[in-house]
Coordinates of C-alpha atoms in Angstrom, one line a residue:
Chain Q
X1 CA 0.0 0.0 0.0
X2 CA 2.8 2.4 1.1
X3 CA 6.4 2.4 -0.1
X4 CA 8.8 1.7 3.2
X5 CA 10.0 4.9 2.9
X6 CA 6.7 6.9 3.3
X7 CA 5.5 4.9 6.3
X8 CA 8.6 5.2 8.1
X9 CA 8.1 9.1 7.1
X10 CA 4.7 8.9 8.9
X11 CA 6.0 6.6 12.1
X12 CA 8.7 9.6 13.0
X13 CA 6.5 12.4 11.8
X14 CA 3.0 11.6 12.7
X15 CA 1.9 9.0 15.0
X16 CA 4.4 7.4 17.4
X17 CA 7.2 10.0 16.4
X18 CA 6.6 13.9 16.6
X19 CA 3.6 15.5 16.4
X20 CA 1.6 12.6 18.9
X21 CA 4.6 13.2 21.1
X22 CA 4.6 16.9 21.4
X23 CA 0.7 17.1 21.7
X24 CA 0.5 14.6 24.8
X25 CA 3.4 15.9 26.0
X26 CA 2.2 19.8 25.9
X27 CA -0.7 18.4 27.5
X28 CA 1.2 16.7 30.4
X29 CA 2.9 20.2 31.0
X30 CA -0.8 21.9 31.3
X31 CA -1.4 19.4 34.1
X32 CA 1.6 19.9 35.3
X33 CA 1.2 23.5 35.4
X34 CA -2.9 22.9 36.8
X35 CA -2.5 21.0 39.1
X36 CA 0.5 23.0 40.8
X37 CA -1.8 25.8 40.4
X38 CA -4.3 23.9 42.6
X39 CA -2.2 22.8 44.8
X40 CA -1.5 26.5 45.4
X41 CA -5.3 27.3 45.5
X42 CA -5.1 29.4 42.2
X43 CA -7.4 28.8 39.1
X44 CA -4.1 27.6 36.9
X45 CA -3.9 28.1 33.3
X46 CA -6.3 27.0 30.5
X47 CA -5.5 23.8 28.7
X48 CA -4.1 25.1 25.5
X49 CA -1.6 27.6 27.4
X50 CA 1.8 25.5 26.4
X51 CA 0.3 25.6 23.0
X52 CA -0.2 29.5 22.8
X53 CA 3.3 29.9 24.4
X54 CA 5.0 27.4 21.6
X55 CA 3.3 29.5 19.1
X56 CA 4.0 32.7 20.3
X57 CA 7.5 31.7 20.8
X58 CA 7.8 30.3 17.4
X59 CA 6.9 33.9 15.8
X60 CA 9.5 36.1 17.8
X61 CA 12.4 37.3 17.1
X62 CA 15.4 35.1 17.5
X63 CA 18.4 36.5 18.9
X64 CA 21.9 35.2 18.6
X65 CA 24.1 36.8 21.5
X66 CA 27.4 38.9 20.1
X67 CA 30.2 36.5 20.7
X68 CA 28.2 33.4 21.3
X69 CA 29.2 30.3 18.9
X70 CA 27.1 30.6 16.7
X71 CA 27.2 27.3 14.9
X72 CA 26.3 25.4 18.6
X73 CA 23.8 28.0 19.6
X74 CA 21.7 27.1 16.8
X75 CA 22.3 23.4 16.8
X76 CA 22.1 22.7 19.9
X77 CA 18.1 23.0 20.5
X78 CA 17.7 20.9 17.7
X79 CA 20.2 17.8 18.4
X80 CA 17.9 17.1 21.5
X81 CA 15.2 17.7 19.9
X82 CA 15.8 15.2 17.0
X83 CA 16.9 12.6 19.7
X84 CA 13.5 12.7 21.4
X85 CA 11.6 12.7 18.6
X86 CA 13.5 9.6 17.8
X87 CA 13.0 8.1 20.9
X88 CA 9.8 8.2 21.4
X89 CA 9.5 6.4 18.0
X90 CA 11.6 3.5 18.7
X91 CA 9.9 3.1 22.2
X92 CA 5.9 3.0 20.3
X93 CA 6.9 1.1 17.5
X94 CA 8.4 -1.7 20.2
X95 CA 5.5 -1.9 22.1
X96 CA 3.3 -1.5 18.4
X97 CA 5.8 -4.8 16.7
X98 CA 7.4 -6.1 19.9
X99 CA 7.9 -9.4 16.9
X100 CA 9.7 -7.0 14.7
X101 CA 13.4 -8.1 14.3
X102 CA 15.1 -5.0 15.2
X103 CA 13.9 -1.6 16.4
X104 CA 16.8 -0.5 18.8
X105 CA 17.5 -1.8 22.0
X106 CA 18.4 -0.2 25.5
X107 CA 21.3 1.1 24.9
X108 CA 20.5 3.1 21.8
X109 CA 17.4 4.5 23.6
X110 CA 19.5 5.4 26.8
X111 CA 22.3 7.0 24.1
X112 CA 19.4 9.0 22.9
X113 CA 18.2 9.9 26.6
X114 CA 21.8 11.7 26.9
X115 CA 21.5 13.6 24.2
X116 CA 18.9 16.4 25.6
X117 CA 21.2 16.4 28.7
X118 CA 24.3 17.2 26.0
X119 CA 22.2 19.6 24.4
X120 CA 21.4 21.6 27.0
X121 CA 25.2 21.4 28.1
X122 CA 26.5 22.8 24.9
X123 CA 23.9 25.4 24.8
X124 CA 24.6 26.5 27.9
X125 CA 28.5 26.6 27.4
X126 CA 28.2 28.2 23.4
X127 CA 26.1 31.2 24.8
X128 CA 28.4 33.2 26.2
X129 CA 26.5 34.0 29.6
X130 CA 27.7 33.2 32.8
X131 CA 24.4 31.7 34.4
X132 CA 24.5 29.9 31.2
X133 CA 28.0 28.7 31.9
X134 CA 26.8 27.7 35.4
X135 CA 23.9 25.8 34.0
X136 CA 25.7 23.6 32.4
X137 CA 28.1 22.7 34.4
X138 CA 25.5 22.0 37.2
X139 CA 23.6 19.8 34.2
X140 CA 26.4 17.9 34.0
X141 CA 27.2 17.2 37.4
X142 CA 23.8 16.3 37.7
X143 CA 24.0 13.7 35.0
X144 CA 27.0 12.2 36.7
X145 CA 24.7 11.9 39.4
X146 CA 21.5 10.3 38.2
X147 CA 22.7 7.7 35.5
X148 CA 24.7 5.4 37.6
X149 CA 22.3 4.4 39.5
X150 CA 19.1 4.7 36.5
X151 CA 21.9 2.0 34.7
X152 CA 21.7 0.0 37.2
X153 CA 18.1 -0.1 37.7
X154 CA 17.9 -1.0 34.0
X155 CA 20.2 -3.4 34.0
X156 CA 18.0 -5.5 36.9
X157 CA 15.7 -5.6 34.3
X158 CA 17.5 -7.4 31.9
X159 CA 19.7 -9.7 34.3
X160 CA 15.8 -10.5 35.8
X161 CA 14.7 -11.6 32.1
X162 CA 18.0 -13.5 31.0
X163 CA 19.6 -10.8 29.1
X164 CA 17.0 -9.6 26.3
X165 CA 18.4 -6.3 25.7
X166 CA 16.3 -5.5 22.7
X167 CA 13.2 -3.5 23.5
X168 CA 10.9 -5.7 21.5
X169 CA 12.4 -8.5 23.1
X170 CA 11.3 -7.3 26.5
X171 CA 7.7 -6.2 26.0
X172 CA 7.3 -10.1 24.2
X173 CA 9.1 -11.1 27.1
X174 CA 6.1 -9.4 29.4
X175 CA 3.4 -11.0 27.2
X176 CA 4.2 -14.1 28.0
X177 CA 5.7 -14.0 31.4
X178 CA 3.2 -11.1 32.8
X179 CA 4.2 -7.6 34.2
X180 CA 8.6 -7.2 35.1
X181 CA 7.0 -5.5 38.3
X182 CA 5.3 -8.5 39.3
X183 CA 8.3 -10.9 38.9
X184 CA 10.1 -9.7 42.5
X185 CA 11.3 -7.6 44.5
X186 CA 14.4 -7.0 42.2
X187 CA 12.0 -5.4 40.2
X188 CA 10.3 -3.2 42.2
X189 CA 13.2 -1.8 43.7
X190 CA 14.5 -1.4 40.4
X191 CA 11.0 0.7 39.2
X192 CA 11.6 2.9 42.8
X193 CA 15.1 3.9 41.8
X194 CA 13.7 4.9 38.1
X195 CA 10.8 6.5 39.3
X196 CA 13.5 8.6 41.3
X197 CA 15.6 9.5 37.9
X198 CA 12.3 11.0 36.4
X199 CA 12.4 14.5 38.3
X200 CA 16.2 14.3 38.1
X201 CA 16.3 13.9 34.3
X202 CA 13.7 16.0 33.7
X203 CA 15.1 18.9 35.8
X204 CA 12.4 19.6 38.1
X205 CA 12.2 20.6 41.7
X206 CA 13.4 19.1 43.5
X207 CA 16.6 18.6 41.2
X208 CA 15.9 21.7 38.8
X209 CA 19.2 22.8 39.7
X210 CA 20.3 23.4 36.4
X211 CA 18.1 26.1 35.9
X212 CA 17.3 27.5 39.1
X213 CA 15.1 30.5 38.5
X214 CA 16.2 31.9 41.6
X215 CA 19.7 31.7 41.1
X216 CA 20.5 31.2 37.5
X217 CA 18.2 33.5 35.9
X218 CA 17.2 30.5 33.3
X219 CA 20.3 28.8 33.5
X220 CA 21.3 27.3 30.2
X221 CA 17.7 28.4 28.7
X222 CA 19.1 32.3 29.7
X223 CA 20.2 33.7 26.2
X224 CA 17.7 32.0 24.1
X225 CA 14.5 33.4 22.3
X226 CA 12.1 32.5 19.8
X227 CA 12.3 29.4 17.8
X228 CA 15.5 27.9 19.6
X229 CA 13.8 29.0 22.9
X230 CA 10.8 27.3 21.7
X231 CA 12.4 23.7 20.4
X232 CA 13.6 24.0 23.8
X233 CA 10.5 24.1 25.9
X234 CA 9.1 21.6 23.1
X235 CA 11.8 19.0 23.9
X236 CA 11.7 19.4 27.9
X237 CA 7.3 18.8 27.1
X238 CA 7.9 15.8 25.1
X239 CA 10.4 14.3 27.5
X240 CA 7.8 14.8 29.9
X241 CA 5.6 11.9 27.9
X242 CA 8.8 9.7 26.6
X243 CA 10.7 9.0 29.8
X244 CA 7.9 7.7 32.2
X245 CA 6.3 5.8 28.6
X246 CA 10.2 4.2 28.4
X247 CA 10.4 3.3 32.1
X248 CA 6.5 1.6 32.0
X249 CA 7.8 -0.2 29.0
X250 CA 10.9 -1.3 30.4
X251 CA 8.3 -2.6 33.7
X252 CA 4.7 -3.0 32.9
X253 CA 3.8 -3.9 29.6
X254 CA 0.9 -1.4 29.3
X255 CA 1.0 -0.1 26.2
X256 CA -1.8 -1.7 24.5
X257 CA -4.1 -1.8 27.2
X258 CA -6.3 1.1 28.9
X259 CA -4.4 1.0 31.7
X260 CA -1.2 3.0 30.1
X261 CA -3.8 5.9 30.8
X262 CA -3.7 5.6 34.1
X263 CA -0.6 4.1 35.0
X264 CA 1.1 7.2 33.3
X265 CA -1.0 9.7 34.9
X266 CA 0.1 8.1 38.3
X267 CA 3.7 8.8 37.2
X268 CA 2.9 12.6 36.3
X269 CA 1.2 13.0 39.5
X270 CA 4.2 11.7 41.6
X271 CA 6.2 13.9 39.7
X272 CA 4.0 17.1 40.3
X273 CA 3.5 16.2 43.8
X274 CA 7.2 15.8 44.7
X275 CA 7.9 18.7 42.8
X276 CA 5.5 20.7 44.8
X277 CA 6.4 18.9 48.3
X278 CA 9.8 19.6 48.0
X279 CA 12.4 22.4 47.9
X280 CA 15.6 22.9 45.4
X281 CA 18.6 20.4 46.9
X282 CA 22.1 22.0 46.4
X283 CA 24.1 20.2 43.5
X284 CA 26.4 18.6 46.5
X285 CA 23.2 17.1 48.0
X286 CA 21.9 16.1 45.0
X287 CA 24.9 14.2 43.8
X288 CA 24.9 12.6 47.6
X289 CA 21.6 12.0 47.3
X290 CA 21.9 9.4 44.2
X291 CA 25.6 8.3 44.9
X292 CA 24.8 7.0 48.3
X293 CA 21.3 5.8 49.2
X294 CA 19.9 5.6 45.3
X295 CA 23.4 3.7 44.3
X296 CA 23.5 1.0 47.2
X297 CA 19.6 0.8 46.0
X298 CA 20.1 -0.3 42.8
X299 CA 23.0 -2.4 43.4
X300 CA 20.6 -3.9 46.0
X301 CA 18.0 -4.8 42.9
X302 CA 20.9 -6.0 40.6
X303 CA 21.8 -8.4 43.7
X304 CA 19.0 -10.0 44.4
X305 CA 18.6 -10.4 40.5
X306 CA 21.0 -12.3 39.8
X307 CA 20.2 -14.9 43.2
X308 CA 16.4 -14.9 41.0
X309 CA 14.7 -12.8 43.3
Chain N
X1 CA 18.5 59.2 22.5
X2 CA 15.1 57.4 22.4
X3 CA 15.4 53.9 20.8
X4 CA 13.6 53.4 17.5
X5 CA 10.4 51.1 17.9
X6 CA 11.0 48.1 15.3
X7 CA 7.9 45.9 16.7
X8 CA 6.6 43.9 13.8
X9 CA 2.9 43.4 13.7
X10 CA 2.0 40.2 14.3
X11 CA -1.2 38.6 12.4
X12 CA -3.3 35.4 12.2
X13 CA -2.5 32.9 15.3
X14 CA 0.7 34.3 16.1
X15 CA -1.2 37.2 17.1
X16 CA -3.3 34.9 19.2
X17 CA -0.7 33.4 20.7
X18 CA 1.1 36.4 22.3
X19 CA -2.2 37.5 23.2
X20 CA -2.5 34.4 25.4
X21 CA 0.6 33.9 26.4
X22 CA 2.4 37.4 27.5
X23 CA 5.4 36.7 29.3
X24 CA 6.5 39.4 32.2
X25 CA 9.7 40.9 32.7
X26 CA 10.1 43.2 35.6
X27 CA 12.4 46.1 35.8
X28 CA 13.0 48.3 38.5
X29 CA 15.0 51.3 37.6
X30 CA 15.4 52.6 41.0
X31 CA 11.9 52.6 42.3
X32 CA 11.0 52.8 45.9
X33 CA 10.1 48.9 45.6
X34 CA 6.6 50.2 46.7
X35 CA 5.2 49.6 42.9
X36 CA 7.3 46.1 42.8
X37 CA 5.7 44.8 45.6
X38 CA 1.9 45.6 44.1
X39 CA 3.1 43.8 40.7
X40 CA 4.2 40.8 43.2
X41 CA 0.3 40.9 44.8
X42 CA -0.8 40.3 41.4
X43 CA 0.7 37.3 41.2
X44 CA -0.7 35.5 44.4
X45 CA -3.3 33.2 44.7
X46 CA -5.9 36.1 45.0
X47 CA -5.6 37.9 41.8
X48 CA -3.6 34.5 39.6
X49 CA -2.3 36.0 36.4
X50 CA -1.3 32.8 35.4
X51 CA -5.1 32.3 34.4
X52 CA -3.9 34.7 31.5
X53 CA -0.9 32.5 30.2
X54 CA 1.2 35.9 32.5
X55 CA 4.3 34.4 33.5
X56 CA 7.1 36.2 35.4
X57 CA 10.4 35.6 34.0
X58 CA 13.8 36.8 34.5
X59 CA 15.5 37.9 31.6
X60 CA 14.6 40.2 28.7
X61 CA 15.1 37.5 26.0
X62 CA 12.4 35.5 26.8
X63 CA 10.4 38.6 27.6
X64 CA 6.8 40.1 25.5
X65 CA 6.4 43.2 27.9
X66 CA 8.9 45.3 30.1
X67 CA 7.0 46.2 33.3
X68 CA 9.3 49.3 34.3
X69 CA 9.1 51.0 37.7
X70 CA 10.8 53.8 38.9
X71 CA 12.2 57.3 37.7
X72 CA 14.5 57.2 34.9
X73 CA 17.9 58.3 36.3
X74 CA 20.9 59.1 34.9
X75 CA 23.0 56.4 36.1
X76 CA 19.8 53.5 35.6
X77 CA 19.5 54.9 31.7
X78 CA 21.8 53.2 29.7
X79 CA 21.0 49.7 31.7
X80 CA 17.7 50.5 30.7
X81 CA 18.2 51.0 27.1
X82 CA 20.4 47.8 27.5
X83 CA 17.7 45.7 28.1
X84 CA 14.9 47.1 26.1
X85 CA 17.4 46.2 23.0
X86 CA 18.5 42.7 24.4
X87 CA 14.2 41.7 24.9
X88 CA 13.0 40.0 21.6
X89 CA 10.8 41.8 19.5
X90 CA 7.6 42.4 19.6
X91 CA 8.1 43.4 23.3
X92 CA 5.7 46.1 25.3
X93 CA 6.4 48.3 27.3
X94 CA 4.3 48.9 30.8
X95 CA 5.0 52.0 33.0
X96 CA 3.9 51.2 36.1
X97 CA 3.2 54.3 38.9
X98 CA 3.6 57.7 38.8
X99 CA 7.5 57.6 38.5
X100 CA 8.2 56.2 34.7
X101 CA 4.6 57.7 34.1
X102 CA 5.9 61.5 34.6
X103 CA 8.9 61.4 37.4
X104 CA 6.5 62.5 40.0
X105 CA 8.1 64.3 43.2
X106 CA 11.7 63.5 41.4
X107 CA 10.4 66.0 38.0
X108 CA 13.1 68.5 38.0
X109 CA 15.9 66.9 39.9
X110 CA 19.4 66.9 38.9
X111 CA 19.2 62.9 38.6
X112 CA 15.7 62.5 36.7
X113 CA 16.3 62.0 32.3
X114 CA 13.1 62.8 32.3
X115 CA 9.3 60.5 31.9
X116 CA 10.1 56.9 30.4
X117 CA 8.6 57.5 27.3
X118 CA 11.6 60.2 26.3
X119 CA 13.6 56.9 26.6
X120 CA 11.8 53.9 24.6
X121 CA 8.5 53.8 23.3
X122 CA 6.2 53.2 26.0
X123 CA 2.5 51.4 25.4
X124 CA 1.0 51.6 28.3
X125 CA 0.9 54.1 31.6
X126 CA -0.4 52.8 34.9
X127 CA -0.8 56.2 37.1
X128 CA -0.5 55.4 40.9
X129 CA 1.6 55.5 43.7
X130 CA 1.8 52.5 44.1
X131 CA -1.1 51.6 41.6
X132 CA -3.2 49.1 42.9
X133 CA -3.2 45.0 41.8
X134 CA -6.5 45.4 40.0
X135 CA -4.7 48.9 37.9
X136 CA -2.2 47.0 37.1
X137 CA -3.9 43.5 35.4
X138 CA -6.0 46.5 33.3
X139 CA -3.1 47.8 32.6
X140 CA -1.8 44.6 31.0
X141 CA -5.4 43.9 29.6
X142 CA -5.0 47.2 28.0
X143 CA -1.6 46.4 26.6
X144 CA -3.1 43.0 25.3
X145 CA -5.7 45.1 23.5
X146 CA -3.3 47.0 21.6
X147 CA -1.5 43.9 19.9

């Protein structure tokens, strides 16, 4: 019916790729932002605020800052944004043709998961601004943090299953063997940790110390304006959707089912609710945070893995 | 020395969107922090901007309107100027109380440039001192108006 080429064109494009992705996932911002209005006892915004501000953004002017480098400044926003896009379509069409011979595997989606991270870094670093400068730096150190430990947590995933690393692999592996989360306490241990990355990868409170309003002005975000500023806030929104989809993926084989509905809403809420429970950590107490108590966690759940628990 | 206005007229749904969506940036040239702390009340629970898409943020390049407050002095101008050019265009301009408005009890002194409007363009005046919350949001409703 369609030439390969077309319907791969419509799987990054259209459904599991781009536009699905940044819809659901400027949606998830506007409960994001709603509910922390409630919380807060205000009205909150309407629900197609995060799409006025993308298309507001989208038709100011773009500024590149005298002395920046210009070649990253410009780039930049987009690399991350590419490797989201791409993300999210290897992650659906997984869980769409978990039979399908080869889609990616873990490692290429957590590759791709670094790649926002790097973004931000070298936008931060090329713009020539000191808070931007500061943002990255604390990006990075917050990566060093965080993936150690989220590694790990995948890892108990595949020692558990006996070493599919393919994501098809492991969502056939879940049809036939039922839920990873339901197969021990490896598991679940393993799902705390990731559910502990989320805030930390996404950058919000209480691990937004990248771009600490307070502090950093906007932190790597501070130079930008119009379209970059925009890819930005679009990538950050979609990431919002693809991370928590990945780590259901990687633990409850939802997809398919009604249930992915409100399994993923869960995960949003605990991420609103700890971001509006708890203040900013310092970057120290962050990285002590995941290097001592999260770390001997996973290890913990890559333990009792591989003794079958 | 005033700044040329090079706004470009927005149509169509880009013209919606900054309508719905018009990010704050808040600029005290020296004001007695009376008027900053009234812009600060509109943002509580109470009054909620946010219901408008009004964020606060804090720098000029992700900025659609300048809220200014306080006189214009001599040593605060070319800061000022700074910023207006470093905001993204379209941006508004707000002058909020009677200090950017005219210079108020400061008209005269050996400090004051002069009203804010000598300086950039200005859209909007809120008169007060401080002006009220409720001045202020019609203020910005005005503002959004004139896109």
């Amino acid at each position: 019916m369609f030439s390969h080429g077309a319907l791969d064109f419509f799987y990054v494009i259209i459904f599991p790729g781009f536009l699905f992705t940044a819809v659901v996932g400027l949606l998830s911002t506007w409960v994001d932002r709603k509910v922390t209005a409630r919380l807060q006892w205000r009205v909150g915004p309407p629900w197609y605020q995060p799409f006025a501000d993308i298309i507001k953004l989208r038709a100011k002017e773009s500024i590149i800052p005298y002395g920046s480098n210009r070649a990253a400044f410009i780039i930049a926003p987009v690399v991350g944004f590419a490797a989201v896009i791409l993300t999210s379509t290897i992650i659906w069409i997984a869980n769409i043709y978990p039979q399908s011979s080869f889609v990616g595997d873990i490692i290429v989606v957590i590759y791709l998961l670094y790649l926002p991270s790097i973004a931000l870094i070298v936008a931060g670093s090329s713009s020539r601004n000191p808070f931007g400068a500061i943002g990255a730096a604390r990006e990075m150190k917050l990566m060093l943090a965080y993936e150690a430990a989220f590694l790990f947590a995948i890892f108990t995933v595949v020692v558990k299953n006996g070493g599919i690393i393919s994501l098809g692999g492991i969502v056939n592996y879940q049809l036939n063997n039922g839920d990873m989360l339901a197969q021990g306490a490896s598991c679940i241990i393993a799902f705390i940790v990731c559910l502990l990355y989320l805030p930390a990868k996404l950058a919000v409170a209480p691990f937004d110390i990248p771009e600490a309003e307070a502090e950093l002005i906007a932190g790597p975000y501070t130079e930008y304006s119009g379209v970059s500023l925009a890819i930005f806030k679009l990538t950050k929104a979609m990431l919002l959707f693809v991370l928590p989809i990945f780590v259901l993926t990687m633990f409850a084989k939802t997809v398919w089912t009604p249930w992915v509905i409100l399994w993923y809403v869960l995960v949003l809420v605990f991420i609103i609710l700890v971001k509006n429970t708890n203040p900013r950590l310092r970057i120290d107490q962050a990285l002590k945070f995941f290097w001592l108590p999260i770390l001997g966690l996973s290890v913990v759940g890559i333990i009792l893995a591989s003794v079958g628990l | 020395m005033k700044t040329e206005n090079n706004q470009r007229q927005l149509r169509g749904i880009d013209k919606w969107g900054l309508k719905k969506s018009p990010w704050v940036f808040h600029l005290s040239t020296g004001s007695c922090n009376n008027c900053d702390i009234e812009i600060l009340d509109a943002l509580t629970p109470r009054f909620d901007i946010e219901r408008f898409g009004i964020v606060l943020v804090g720098t000029p390049r992700h900025a659609d309107v300048l809220l200014v407050t306080g006189i214009v002095t001599v040593q605060v101008l070319p800061r000022l100027l700074h910023v207006y050019e470093q905001a993204a265009k379209p941006c508004f301009v707000i002058a909020v109380g009677t200090c950017p408005c005219t210079g108020g009890i400061f008209d005269g002194s050996y400090h004051h440039v002069g009203p804010l409007d000598k300086v950039i363009p200005v859209d909007v005046y809120i008169p007060g001192c401080p002006p009220k919350p409720e001045a202020i949001i019609s203020g910005v409703v005005k503002t959004l108006a004139r896109i």
